[in-house]
Amino acid sequence: MTTNRTFTMIKPDAVQNGHIGGIINMITEAGFKIISMKLTQLTITDAKKFYEVHAERPFYGELVEFMSRGPIVAAILEKNNAVEDFRDLIGATNPADAAEGTIRKRYATSIGENAVHGSDSNENAELEGSFHFAGREQF
Ligand code: CMP
């Protein structure tokens, strides 16, 4: 199991608002190397599966609807201590609580539409990365 990779999505709100370039710039400036990247769109079924862990939460339906409503950028990133460092870079789930200098502070508009996703563990980074990318797409 790798410990130096994480998985991210630039969510439909940020793509729609023209922030792909700004977010990728913050990611690479912070020292993350891009291993895989694509513009894609989740179907309702994909989004339900990806967020299955939240199925019992009251916001699940809203989350699935939001995540499948438009294109996203999916990417696998590499850096020492990737999962933790990336979560520091993106900031708190609720942008109102996100620290200055974080991606969500700059680009997120609400707790639901919060611009970016970052894996919460090495195990999920591996699962989420392979949900989107075949082995030959991981460089
Ligand atoms: P993320 O951390 O990518 O994965 C779970 C997502 O659920 C989270 O980002 C938010 O987009 C969403 N989420 C979490 N809490 C809430 C909430 N209270 N209301 C709506 N969406 C939420």
PDB file of C-alpha atoms in Angstrom, residues 16-93:
ATOM      1  CA  GLN A  16     -18.298  25.477 -13.561  1.00  0.00           C
ATOM      2  CA  ASN A  17     -16.867  28.637 -11.956  1.00  0.00           C
ATOM      3  CA  GLY A  18     -13.646  28.455 -13.995  1.00  0.00           C
ATOM      4  CA  HIS A  19     -11.288  27.492 -11.160  1.00  0.00           C
ATOM      5  CA  ILE A  20      -9.553  24.425 -12.651  1.00  0.00           C
ATOM      6  CA  GLY A  21      -6.376  26.353 -13.463  1.00  0.00           C
ATOM      7  CA  GLY A  22      -6.222  28.183 -10.125  1.00  0.00           C
ATOM      8  CA  ILE A  23      -6.701  24.974  -8.142  1.00  0.00           C
ATOM      9  CA  ILE A  24      -4.160  22.945 -10.133  1.00  0.00           C
ATOM     10  CA  ASN A  25      -1.705  25.797  -9.662  1.00  0.00           C
ATOM     11  CA  MET A  26      -2.177  25.728  -5.868  1.00  0.00           C
ATOM     12  CA  ILE A  27      -1.721  21.937  -5.881  1.00  0.00           C
ATOM     13  CA  THR A  28       1.517  21.949  -7.879  1.00  0.00           C
ATOM     14  CA  GLU A  29       2.874  25.014  -6.015  1.00  0.00           C
ATOM     15  CA  ALA A  30       2.391  23.020  -2.795  1.00  0.00           C
ATOM     16  CA  GLY A  31       4.729  20.333  -4.155  1.00  0.00           C
ATOM     17  CA  PHE A  32       2.305  17.658  -5.359  1.00  0.00           C
ATOM     18  CA  LYS A  33       3.233  15.757  -8.515  1.00  0.00           C
ATOM     19  CA  ILE A  34       0.419  14.787 -10.903  1.00  0.00           C
ATOM     20  CA  ILE A  35       0.361  11.018 -11.458  1.00  0.00           C
ATOM     21  CA  SER A  36      -3.024  10.842 -13.271  1.00  0.00           C
ATOM     22  CA  MET A  37      -5.535  13.496 -14.353  1.00  0.00           C
ATOM     23  CA  LYS A  38      -8.727  13.760 -16.424  1.00  0.00           C
ATOM     24  CA  LEU A  39     -11.862  15.803 -17.033  1.00  0.00           C
ATOM     25  CA  THR A  40     -14.785  13.441 -16.561  1.00  0.00           C
ATOM     26  CA  GLN A  41     -18.339  13.304 -15.219  1.00  0.00           C
ATOM     27  CA  LEU A  42     -19.829  11.000 -12.608  1.00  0.00           C
ATOM     28  CA  THR A  43     -23.141   9.341 -13.381  1.00  0.00           C
ATOM     29  CA  ILE A  44     -25.686   9.195 -10.545  1.00  0.00           C
ATOM     30  CA  THR A  45     -24.691   5.537 -10.099  1.00  0.00           C
ATOM     31  CA  ASP A  46     -20.973   6.435  -9.949  1.00  0.00           C
ATOM     32  CA  ALA A  47     -21.597   9.180  -7.381  1.00  0.00           C
ATOM     33  CA  LYS A  48     -23.759   6.871  -5.221  1.00  0.00           C
ATOM     34  CA  LYS A  49     -21.010   4.264  -5.259  1.00  0.00           C
ATOM     35  CA  PHE A  50     -18.163   6.710  -4.674  1.00  0.00           C
ATOM     36  CA  TYR A  51     -19.932   8.240  -1.639  1.00  0.00           C
ATOM     37  CA  GLU A  52     -21.496   4.992  -0.382  1.00  0.00           C
ATOM     38  CA  VAL A  53     -19.865   5.543   2.999  1.00  0.00           C
ATOM     39  CA  HIS A  54     -22.191   8.567   3.456  1.00  0.00           C
ATOM     40  CA  ALA A  55     -25.368   6.692   2.381  1.00  0.00           C
ATOM     41  CA  GLU A  56     -27.042   7.092   5.782  1.00  0.00           C
ATOM     42  CA  ARG A  57     -26.246  10.807   6.085  1.00  0.00           C
ATOM     43  CA  PRO A  58     -29.083  13.304   5.528  1.00  0.00           C
ATOM     44  CA  PHE A  59     -27.083  15.106   2.818  1.00  0.00           C
ATOM     45  CA  TYR A  60     -26.399  11.960   0.725  1.00  0.00           C
ATOM     46  CA  GLY A  61     -29.060  12.667  -1.941  1.00  0.00           C
ATOM     47  CA  GLU A  62     -27.938  16.280  -2.313  1.00  0.00           C
ATOM     48  CA  LEU A  63     -24.291  15.171  -2.487  1.00  0.00           C
ATOM     49  CA  VAL A  64     -24.968  12.582  -5.222  1.00  0.00           C
ATOM     50  CA  GLU A  65     -27.033  15.099  -7.211  1.00  0.00           C
ATOM     51  CA  PHE A  66     -24.337  17.775  -6.910  1.00  0.00           C
ATOM     52  CA  MET A  67     -21.379  15.534  -7.740  1.00  0.00           C
ATOM     53  CA  SER A  68     -23.032  14.214 -10.902  1.00  0.00           C
ATOM     54  CA  ARG A  69     -24.435  17.511 -12.214  1.00  0.00           C
ATOM     55  CA  GLY A  70     -21.404  18.511 -14.329  1.00  0.00           C
ATOM     56  CA  PRO A  71     -17.801  17.702 -15.196  1.00  0.00           C
ATOM     57  CA  ILE A  72     -15.142  17.163 -12.561  1.00  0.00           C
ATOM     58  CA  VAL A  73     -11.363  16.885 -12.717  1.00  0.00           C
ATOM     59  CA  ALA A  74     -10.142  13.623 -11.152  1.00  0.00           C
ATOM     60  CA  ALA A  75      -6.465  13.262 -10.242  1.00  0.00           C
ATOM     61  CA  ILE A  76      -3.986  11.120  -8.368  1.00  0.00           C
ATOM     62  CA  LEU A  77      -1.283  13.164  -6.644  1.00  0.00           C
ATOM     63  CA  GLU A  78       2.059  12.199  -5.151  1.00  0.00           C
ATOM     64  CA  LYS A  79       4.060  13.767  -2.336  1.00  0.00           C
ATOM     65  CA  ASN A  80       5.534  12.580   0.940  1.00  0.00           C
ATOM     66  CA  ASN A  81       2.697  12.349   3.473  1.00  0.00           C
ATOM     67  CA  ALA A  82       0.263  13.044   0.634  1.00  0.00           C
ATOM     68  CA  VAL A  83      -3.088  12.330   2.331  1.00  0.00           C
ATOM     69  CA  GLU A  84      -2.474  14.509   5.358  1.00  0.00           C
ATOM     70  CA  ASP A  85      -0.647  17.309   3.521  1.00  0.00           C
ATOM     71  CA  PHE A  86      -3.379  17.489   0.898  1.00  0.00           C
ATOM     72  CA  ARG A  87      -6.106  17.732   3.523  1.00  0.00           C
ATOM     73  CA  ASP A  88      -4.162  20.614   5.072  1.00  0.00           C
ATOM     74  CA  LEU A  89      -3.960  22.273   1.642  1.00  0.00           C
ATOM     75  CA  ILE A  90      -7.704  21.953   0.931  1.00  0.00           C
ATOM     76  CA  GLY A  91      -8.845  23.093   4.395  1.00  0.00           C
ATOM     77  CA  ALA A  92     -11.955  22.315   6.454  1.00  0.00           C
ATOM     78  CA  THR A  93     -15.044  20.753   4.815  1.00  0.00           C
TER      79      THR A  93
END
